[in-house]
Each structure stands twice: as structure tokens, then as C-alpha cells.
Amino acid sequence: MTVSLTTAQIREKYLQFFEGKGHLRLPSYSTVAPDPTTLFTVAGMQPFKDQFMGAPAVFDGVANKRVTTAQKCLRIGDIENVGRTLRHCSLLEMLGNFSFGDYFKQESLTWAWEFLTSPEWLGLDRARLYVTIYEEDEEAFRIWTEVNGLPADHILRFGADENFWPADAPKEGPNGPCGPCSEIFYDRGPKYGNDTWAEYAETRESARFLEIWNNVFPQFDRQDPLPDGTPVLKDLPFKNIDTGMGLERIATVVQDVYDFYSNDVFAPIVARVAEMSGQAYEGPQSVSHRVVAEHIRSVSMVIADGSVPSNTGRGYVVRKILRRACRHAYLLGLREPSLFKLVPIVAERMGDAYPELRENLAKIEATVQSEEERFLKTLEGGIQRLGGLLSGMDRGAVLSGQDAFVLYDTYGFPVDLTKEIAEEYGITVDEAGYAESLENAQEIARAGSKYGKSELFGGNQEALEGLPRTEFVGYDELSVEADVVALVGAGERLSHLLAGSEATVVLSRTPFYAEGGGEVGDTGRLEWDGGAGIVRDTRKTPQGVFLHDVLVEEGELREGVRVRGVVSGERRATERHHTATHLLHAALRAVLGDGVAQKGSLVAPDRLRFDFSHGAALTAPEIAAVELLVSRWVSANFPVTWQEMPIADAKAAGATALFGEKYGETVRVVRVGGSVEYAGQPVSSMELCGGAHVRRTGDIGAFVILGDENVAAGVRRIEALAGDAATAWVRERLNAAAKVASLLNTGVDGLEARVSGLQSQLKAAEKDVAAVKRQLAEAQMGGGNGGAAQTRELGGFRVAALKLAGLEGNELRGAADKLLDQSGADMVVVAGEKGLVVKATKDAVTRGAHAGQLIGKLAAAGGGKGGGRPDMAQAGVTDADAALGALDTAF
């Protein structure tokens, strides 16, 4: 292996290598996503989606179907694992080479092999490289074995769930370009784990075998499957190459360090964190050092690209990452803003490749310092209070939702950090109780609430002060004209918004319903002379100012402009689910009793979720009864009306207060104008609610309960569908049942009996197979007494060896156990056609026997590889006879 390559040198070598193969080197694109499907760039190929779909491969006037980049990517889907594992990071550099209808599989795999193994480039040990391929990809297998010379036992075949892009595309979709892939792994050696490549085939997890490169071969156009479910994959008009190698991972391998926190980029940052905090870095157990180092690199890069902490979109992600780093810096004893002092190290280590870090150094430092100052004001109080609460609790206990909410509301302490800290104490958080407390306080402005979704009022609070209450007309109109009262972003009033920018827009009147009472905020469009924008979400302040999150698509939006607001068609679906939620609530109380009380809800266009107090899972008859009651309301097509009245009158009339609402003296009452019967008693629905509803119950359409589950002590959750969503769900299930029935040569009505019969047959067949294999093993073992085994004295141990035909895996291990019991040997070696098992007695292990070491030598002779514990080990081999033949010289 090439010695002492820095991360920067590895990056440069990679780009130079592919330039030498005719690739056009392009600089990294911004971390701001080039398309609207994601907030950030998440993969090296993302900037080239158009080229993969057939657009001309022309870049800054230069045409080239071959491109190579080192692309900075941001991924936070599992940010809670950053700092805790060896491999997770929020910012990663993806080294990639791409072909748009030019070269294909052979060039991709041979060049990858050349770059990794040639002494001129990385010079990795060929014997420590392993690959996975798609199970049907014989071309990739041929290239790896015949062209690159990789041993066949270094290759594993997996299905489309592992070695296809997108995963499981043939069966699951989506339609469009897809293809198999081949992943390259590096064996880091036994000091990182004693697992084997054969074991990776079963576990698909390893600390020893590290995936470093993925070669994707988009060659098919996935289309709708045939009526019987057969996948349809048609050849694309031209084939592409999309590869990605994580720079942090390959640097870990080349520099032979424990993980990327020890490489030449991260180590100086970690060392500076240790110096500032006075706490030494002790490897993986020093989670806070790692979180701070990783997150400061991430936020430095995204701020350099123009993203800043805010309350929505990309800004919210930046704020989330930075505040997680702040919390861990606090845990290290850093009570003053300190993270900004790390930014120059990031710029020094990565500024050559990404000059925007140096160009924007002052801006990054100032932004980080300002955010630290804001958060530290509230973080310290929250951490101290939470620590006091948790220190008095036992492991396995549950922190109340009210306590979690007080931390959030009073100290600005986000619930995800509460959960993370509580987890370190072995304590869980009552999330349903937290949601209840949050909903109950949604109309109260807390001066200390300055995080998460309430940052909607926090960061922009000063800019929103003094704005008039918005006139809401959305109960009756879904399209109105209004004036732009204010544009707000990053805590400031803005004079205008240009195309491509996103901010909060306040209107004089609005048809958009603001998130509340469990109902999601409306989406839609704003249109004005010369421009248009997308309304992504709608919320409101406790003072009644509606806040529209708007992305300007075209033109320029200015304060004072007259606009037309149009609510999307999803509102009607949301209304169906909201009225269905009221009916579900009433039906649950009728079927389960008056002890049912709403504990939370979500009303969205695609579904509804309803949390309620109940001590046991619903039975199938109870679910059916609830579903039937709602369907009766729908069939009756009762009118749904609403009116405002004094709260005292509403309570006197028997209206149910919806969970989480804070009510004034005048309330809005939603009433279903008719009742249905259950157990001889009429059941009606009348609730206090400010949400949007259908005009008649018949507008709900189909209704189906998907099931119920436990979400907290004494709290159940039901998810259900209404209208088109319910109809589509039922049809999908009926189609699936029909397909299964057809495969089993029966009808849907006979499916249960057919499956039951097949299960009985399968159990009987399994018993027969097990019995036959036992007989086969006993016959080959000389009647079960081990007489057929060859026993000899080797290295001071009695060793029995035996080859068995027709047995592998568990059967071999079972045969080895029996042979060890019956032969009187100290160690036994049992071989199948492709497998090998070695076992040793406790006494033999005490005297120095080691099954793992022995099997390593035998497997090597048999063209395979394996290992294990002193008392038991297993291996895969290509020549079992050669493995057994090496037994005499293995001691």
C-alpha cells in the first residue's frame, strides 16, 4: 500500500487517474441541491441527473461523455448515529467517475481495480479486496475473475435488495433507469474484527470488511410489471456508469487508522477540541469530541455555500446540526462560544479543494459564533434541569411528557436532544405526553421557546412584531386575492424575493389553513403579474398572523404586491380525513367506552393518525365495529355544519373538546347532523374544532382502518384512510391477494385453506428432509459412531477428520458435534463439498488447541478463507479434499 497519503493527495490522485482515462474534471457542485427533490446534494451523481436521462453532456461549453468529480454531499437521515459509530457522517466527499452513454462495465471495474491496486496509485493489497455483485450479473463476475484476477471466493452474490440501484427496483420500482451494482470491500484485518467474508454473506455487517466503492451500471428502463407481477426491464438506449467512493472511508483504509476521526482532516480538529475542553480524546467512547469535529466540518461547508441557520428548509437543517454540536461542546465543559474557533482548521485542511471555505472564512466564523451565543443562553438551563430530573430516576424509567415539554417551552431545549440525553441514562421519553403538552400550549407564546418548530416564532419573532392579524377565509374560499404584508427570512424583514429563494410570506387575507389541531398546513400557489411561487406550508403565530413558506419559482416578489393565493387540491383530501377523525373519535367512545380520550392526532391529505387513551390492543371485532359505525355515517350522508358560540353554550350542548386546543370565550363547534346506532344507543359527533371539514359525511367516501399499535403506556394509535386513499389501498390489497391466489392455483376465497394446507405439507417435508439428512450423516459416519472418521495424533492432539456428502451449514455443525461426542477425539474436522467446520473440546482448548487458527490454514489450502473461536470455526472452500489433505502439516 502507498504510504502516508493525505486525504488531499488521495482526492487528487483519484481525479488525476480518471483525467488520464479521458474524463473531464469538474469542481464540486454546491451542497445546495441542483434540483428541488432534496434540500441538499446527497450523491455525486445528483448534479448529472439530466445527463443520465439523455441531456447533452456539455459542461461550460466543453462536451465530454466522461466526467469525474469530488462532490461534497450532506446527509442527515441518521444524524443521531454521527459520533457513535465508525462510519456515519453528515458531510461526506464522494469521489465519482461517470459515463453518459460512453464506456460501461468492463472499463468501470478494471479501472477501479487499477486505481486501487497499482503501486502508482493506491497500491492496496489485492488479497484484501473483496466484492459483491448482483446475483444474475455474470458479466461482472467474469470481469472480476478473468480480467482482474480476483479469486471467486472473494465474491458474494446478493439479490436486488443489496446489489441493485435503486434497491429492489425490478420488483418495487420506481419506473425508470436502473441497473445492477458491484460494491468493493477492503479487509482491514483481524485487529478490527474476527469475522469472515463468509459470515458477511449471512450478517451483511462487519467492522473488519469496509465498503469503499460502489460501481452502479444503469442499463435498464424499469417499466410497469406484467399482470402476473413479472418485472419488466428493457434495455436503455444507451448505458451509463455511476460510481461513488467515500473519500473518508478510503482515507481510513490508506492511512490504516481506526476510523475517519483519526485521519489527517479530522485528527487536528479533534485534538483542538480536546485542547479547548481539557478532556483527552479516547477514541470511540469520546462521542462528544467526534460530534463536534464532524458537525463543525459540515456546517462550515454548507454555510460557505450560502446556507445559513434559520427556521425552515435548509436553514433548519443547518441549525439542527450546529445546535447538536453546541450541546456536545457543552457536555465537554465549553460554556462559552467555542465552535467558531474550529472553523479555521476546517478551512486549512480542506480549503485547497474547496476555496469557498477560505473565501468565506469570516462569514462562517461569525455565523457559527452568533448561533452558539443564541443557543447557549437557553441550553445551559435546559441541560442542568434535565440532568437533575434524570439523575433521580432508575434505568428503564420514563421521563414524563410534561417535563420534556417544560424543557422545550421554558428553556428552548428540543425534544430530540432530550431523548438523546435520556437515552444515555437508559431512560425513555413519553413522546405522546410531550405531544399532548405541546398541543395544549400551541396558542401561548413562550418567551423562552426558541427552537425547532417554535423557532417559526423564535428566529423571526422580532421581524413579525406589529403585523396585523391575517383574515382567514379558507373555510369558504380556496382562492382569493390579497396583498403581501411582509416578507421575512433569517430573522429579518426583506424587501423582495428573487426566483429560487425561499422565505416566509405574510398576506393581508388568506385561504390557506394554518397547521393546528393535528391538521397539516395547506400548500398551494401564489401568482402575481410576472411571477409565481409554491406555498410549501402554512402556520400561524399566537397573534393570528399566518405564515406562508414560499419558494419563488419565477419573477420577483415584493412587499405590497397584489397576489392570488390558490390552495392545492390536497385540501379536499385533508378535509375528508379530518371529518373522518371526528367520526372515528365518536365511534371509539361508543365501542370502547367513555374512557377513550384523544391524546394526539395527525390529519393529512394521505392519511389520518389518531392517538387515544385505552389500556389494551383493539380486537378484530372491535376494529370492525368502529369501522362499520364510521361507514354508516358516511352512507347516511349527514350534513356537516359549524358555528361559533360561547364556550359555555358549547359545553352545555355536549360538544367534545378536541385534544390540544386552547379555547377562548367564543369557540367553533363542528357538528354532524345525524346519529347512528350502536348497541341500541344513538351515537353522535359534535366537537370544538377550528379545522377544515367536508360539507356532508358522504363526501368522505370509503373508510378503512389500517390497524392499531401501542405508542406509550395506556395510549394506542390508529391509522386510517378515507376517500380515494382508502379505495386505492383496498384495491392494492385485493390485487395482491388475487396474485397470490393465482400462484397457489386457487381463488381468493380459498386462499386461507390453501396456505394452511401448504404449511402442513412444508412442515412434514422439513421433518422428512431433516430425518434423511440425519440418516445420511449417520451412514457416512459409520452408523453414527464416528467409525468412518480418520483419527490421528497431530501436534499432541487426537484429531478426527471426515468428509460428508450432501451436507452443508447447520448440518455440518451438527455432524461435528456428534463426531466430537462419539469419537473421543480432542478436535474434529468435518468437510462438505464447499464448507468446513472445526471443533475442539474444552480440555483441548485449555491445552492450546485453536479451531480458528487451524481452519485458517486448512481453508487456505482449499482455496477459501475462514476463522472463528478456539472451540469452533467454519470456512468456505472450493476444494474440500485439498483442505483435508493439509491437515497433517497444519499443526
PDB file of C-alpha atoms in Angstrom, residues 544-662:
ATOM      1  CA  GLY A 544     -53.112  35.191  14.402  1.00  0.00           C
ATOM      2  CA  VAL A 545     -50.502  36.136  11.771  1.00  0.00           C
ATOM      3  CA  PHE A 546     -50.500  33.445   9.051  1.00  0.00           C
ATOM      4  CA  LEU A 547     -47.029  32.461   7.830  1.00  0.00           C
ATOM      5  CA  HIS A 548     -46.701  31.009   4.342  1.00  0.00           C
ATOM      6  CA  ASP A 549     -43.429  29.238   3.484  1.00  0.00           C
ATOM      7  CA  VAL A 550     -42.994  30.251  -0.158  1.00  0.00           C
ATOM      8  CA  LEU A 551     -40.451  29.240  -2.802  1.00  0.00           C
ATOM      9  CA  VAL A 552     -40.395  31.763  -5.651  1.00  0.00           C
ATOM     10  CA  GLU A 553     -40.368  29.886  -8.960  1.00  0.00           C
ATOM     11  CA  GLU A 554     -40.264  32.807 -11.364  1.00  0.00           C
ATOM     12  CA  GLY A 555     -40.256  36.558 -11.253  1.00  0.00           C
ATOM     13  CA  GLU A 556     -39.702  38.731  -8.210  1.00  0.00           C
ATOM     14  CA  LEU A 557     -41.993  39.003  -5.166  1.00  0.00           C
ATOM     15  CA  ARG A 558     -42.070  42.332  -3.343  1.00  0.00           C
ATOM     16  CA  GLU A 559     -43.838  43.672  -0.285  1.00  0.00           C
ATOM     17  CA  GLY A 560     -47.141  45.340  -1.227  1.00  0.00           C
ATOM     18  CA  VAL A 561     -47.680  43.307  -4.401  1.00  0.00           C
ATOM     19  CA  ARG A 562     -51.192  42.018  -5.100  1.00  0.00           C
ATOM     20  CA  VAL A 563     -51.182  38.224  -5.334  1.00  0.00           C
ATOM     21  CA  ARG A 564     -53.686  35.440  -5.911  1.00  0.00           C
ATOM     22  CA  GLY A 565     -53.470  32.590  -3.428  1.00  0.00           C
ATOM     23  CA  VAL A 566     -54.721  29.188  -4.592  1.00  0.00           C
ATOM     24  CA  VAL A 567     -54.971  26.220  -2.198  1.00  0.00           C
ATOM     25  CA  SER A 568     -53.892  22.879  -3.693  1.00  0.00           C
ATOM     26  CA  GLY A 569     -56.371  20.099  -4.364  1.00  0.00           C
ATOM     27  CA  GLU A 570     -54.929  18.206  -1.420  1.00  0.00           C
ATOM     28  CA  ARG A 571     -57.134  20.298   0.883  1.00  0.00           C
ATOM     29  CA  ARG A 572     -60.220  18.260  -0.080  1.00  0.00           C
ATOM     30  CA  ALA A 573     -58.433  15.048   0.866  1.00  0.00           C
ATOM     31  CA  THR A 574     -57.366  16.636   4.154  1.00  0.00           C
ATOM     32  CA  GLU A 575     -60.980  17.653   4.867  1.00  0.00           C
ATOM     33  CA  ARG A 576     -62.138  14.064   4.314  1.00  0.00           C
ATOM     34  CA  HIS A 577     -59.565  12.781   6.776  1.00  0.00           C
ATOM     35  CA  HIS A 578     -60.384  15.491   9.329  1.00  0.00           C
ATOM     36  CA  THR A 579     -64.125  14.809   9.425  1.00  0.00           C
ATOM     37  CA  ALA A 580     -63.367  11.079   9.469  1.00  0.00           C
ATOM     38  CA  THR A 581     -61.207  11.703  12.551  1.00  0.00           C
ATOM     39  CA  HIS A 582     -64.196  13.214  14.380  1.00  0.00           C
ATOM     40  CA  LEU A 583     -66.355  10.224  13.452  1.00  0.00           C
ATOM     41  CA  LEU A 584     -63.589   7.800  14.455  1.00  0.00           C
ATOM     42  CA  HIS A 585     -63.351   9.506  17.853  1.00  0.00           C
ATOM     43  CA  ALA A 586     -67.089   9.171  18.447  1.00  0.00           C
ATOM     44  CA  ALA A 587     -67.098   5.558  17.258  1.00  0.00           C
ATOM     45  CA  LEU A 588     -64.222   4.612  19.552  1.00  0.00           C
ATOM     46  CA  ARG A 589     -66.026   6.090  22.561  1.00  0.00           C
ATOM     47  CA  ALA A 590     -69.152   4.148  21.635  1.00  0.00           C
ATOM     48  CA  VAL A 591     -67.368   0.816  21.162  1.00  0.00           C
ATOM     49  CA  LEU A 592     -64.673   1.055  23.861  1.00  0.00           C
ATOM     50  CA  GLY A 593     -66.382   3.292  26.412  1.00  0.00           C
ATOM     51  CA  ASP A 594     -66.200   6.858  27.675  1.00  0.00           C
ATOM     52  CA  GLY A 595     -62.665   6.261  28.988  1.00  0.00           C
ATOM     53  CA  VAL A 596     -61.415   6.952  25.476  1.00  0.00           C
ATOM     54  CA  ALA A 597     -59.825  10.402  25.297  1.00  0.00           C
ATOM     55  CA  GLN A 598     -57.893  11.859  22.402  1.00  0.00           C
ATOM     56  CA  LYS A 599     -54.149  12.106  23.041  1.00  0.00           C
ATOM     57  CA  GLY A 600     -52.917  13.327  19.697  1.00  0.00           C
ATOM     58  CA  SER A 601     -53.714  13.369  16.009  1.00  0.00           C
ATOM     59  CA  LEU A 602     -52.400  13.971  12.534  1.00  0.00           C
ATOM     60  CA  VAL A 603     -54.715  14.928   9.688  1.00  0.00           C
ATOM     61  CA  ALA A 604     -53.047  14.947   6.273  1.00  0.00           C
ATOM     62  CA  PRO A 605     -54.105  14.503   2.638  1.00  0.00           C
ATOM     63  CA  ASP A 606     -52.870  10.922   2.500  1.00  0.00           C
ATOM     64  CA  ARG A 607     -53.911   9.574   5.913  1.00  0.00           C
ATOM     65  CA  LEU A 608     -55.069  10.226   9.437  1.00  0.00           C
ATOM     66  CA  ARG A 609     -53.481   9.202  12.719  1.00  0.00           C
ATOM     67  CA  PHE A 610     -55.367   9.194  15.998  1.00  0.00           C
ATOM     68  CA  ASP A 611     -53.837   8.607  19.454  1.00  0.00           C
ATOM     69  CA  PHE A 612     -56.220   7.817  22.307  1.00  0.00           C
ATOM     70  CA  SER A 613     -56.246   6.525  25.863  1.00  0.00           C
ATOM     71  CA  HIS A 614     -57.006   2.819  26.098  1.00  0.00           C
ATOM     72  CA  GLY A 615     -55.323   0.045  28.038  1.00  0.00           C
ATOM     73  CA  ALA A 616     -55.359  -2.826  25.544  1.00  0.00           C
ATOM     74  CA  ALA A 617     -54.975  -3.580  21.847  1.00  0.00           C
ATOM     75  CA  LEU A 618     -58.224  -3.500  19.908  1.00  0.00           C
ATOM     76  CA  THR A 619     -59.623  -6.870  18.950  1.00  0.00           C
ATOM     77  CA  ALA A 620     -60.568  -7.620  15.359  1.00  0.00           C
ATOM     78  CA  PRO A 621     -64.325  -7.389  16.209  1.00  0.00           C
ATOM     79  CA  GLU A 622     -63.775  -4.010  17.907  1.00  0.00           C
ATOM     80  CA  ILE A 623     -61.936  -2.629  14.884  1.00  0.00           C
ATOM     81  CA  ALA A 624     -64.696  -3.947  12.629  1.00  0.00           C
ATOM     82  CA  ALA A 625     -67.384  -2.317  14.810  1.00  0.00           C
ATOM     83  CA  VAL A 626     -65.614   1.067  14.783  1.00  0.00           C
ATOM     84  CA  GLU A 627     -65.106   0.892  11.036  1.00  0.00           C
ATOM     85  CA  LEU A 628     -68.756  -0.039  10.494  1.00  0.00           C
ATOM     86  CA  LEU A 629     -70.012   2.890  12.571  1.00  0.00           C
ATOM     87  CA  VAL A 630     -67.977   5.370  10.530  1.00  0.00           C
ATOM     88  CA  SER A 631     -69.194   3.772   7.301  1.00  0.00           C
ATOM     89  CA  ARG A 632     -72.806   4.147   8.458  1.00  0.00           C
ATOM     90  CA  TRP A 633     -72.266   7.875   8.993  1.00  0.00           C
ATOM     91  CA  VAL A 634     -70.800   8.095   5.510  1.00  0.00           C
ATOM     92  CA  SER A 635     -73.695   6.189   3.943  1.00  0.00           C
ATOM     93  CA  ALA A 636     -76.248   8.405   5.707  1.00  0.00           C
ATOM     94  CA  ASN A 637     -74.690  11.483   4.041  1.00  0.00           C
ATOM     95  CA  PHE A 638     -75.497  13.714   7.005  1.00  0.00           C
ATOM     96  CA  PRO A 639     -74.740  17.440   6.705  1.00  0.00           C
ATOM     97  CA  VAL A 640     -71.635  18.711   8.488  1.00  0.00           C
ATOM     98  CA  THR A 641     -72.077  22.191   9.898  1.00  0.00           C
ATOM     99  CA  TRP A 642     -70.097  24.580  12.036  1.00  0.00           C
ATOM    100  CA  GLN A 643     -70.915  27.675  14.001  1.00  0.00           C
ATOM    101  CA  GLU A 644     -69.307  29.928  16.573  1.00  0.00           C
ATOM    102  CA  MET A 645     -70.856  30.176  20.044  1.00  0.00           C
ATOM    103  CA  PRO A 646     -69.868  30.951  23.647  1.00  0.00           C
ATOM    104  CA  ILE A 647     -67.782  28.153  25.093  1.00  0.00           C
ATOM    105  CA  ALA A 648     -70.250  27.720  27.978  1.00  0.00           C
ATOM    106  CA  ASP A 649     -73.075  27.067  25.493  1.00  0.00           C
ATOM    107  CA  ALA A 650     -70.934  24.610  23.543  1.00  0.00           C
ATOM    108  CA  LYS A 651     -70.092  22.598  26.661  1.00  0.00           C
ATOM    109  CA  ALA A 652     -73.725  22.665  27.767  1.00  0.00           C
ATOM    110  CA  ALA A 653     -74.706  21.237  24.381  1.00  0.00           C
ATOM    111  CA  GLY A 654     -72.287  18.325  24.929  1.00  0.00           C
ATOM    112  CA  ALA A 655     -69.539  19.294  22.496  1.00  0.00           C
ATOM    113  CA  THR A 656     -66.303  17.323  22.901  1.00  0.00           C
ATOM    114  CA  ALA A 657     -63.152  19.400  23.196  1.00  0.00           C
ATOM    115  CA  LEU A 658     -60.581  18.327  20.636  1.00  0.00           C
ATOM    116  CA  PHE A 659     -57.263  17.342  22.130  1.00  0.00           C
ATOM    117  CA  GLY A 660     -54.634  20.031  22.394  1.00  0.00           C
ATOM    118  CA  GLU A 661     -56.718  23.108  21.667  1.00  0.00           C
ATOM    119  CA  LYS A 662     -56.733  26.218  23.841  1.00  0.00           C
TER     120      LYS A 662
END
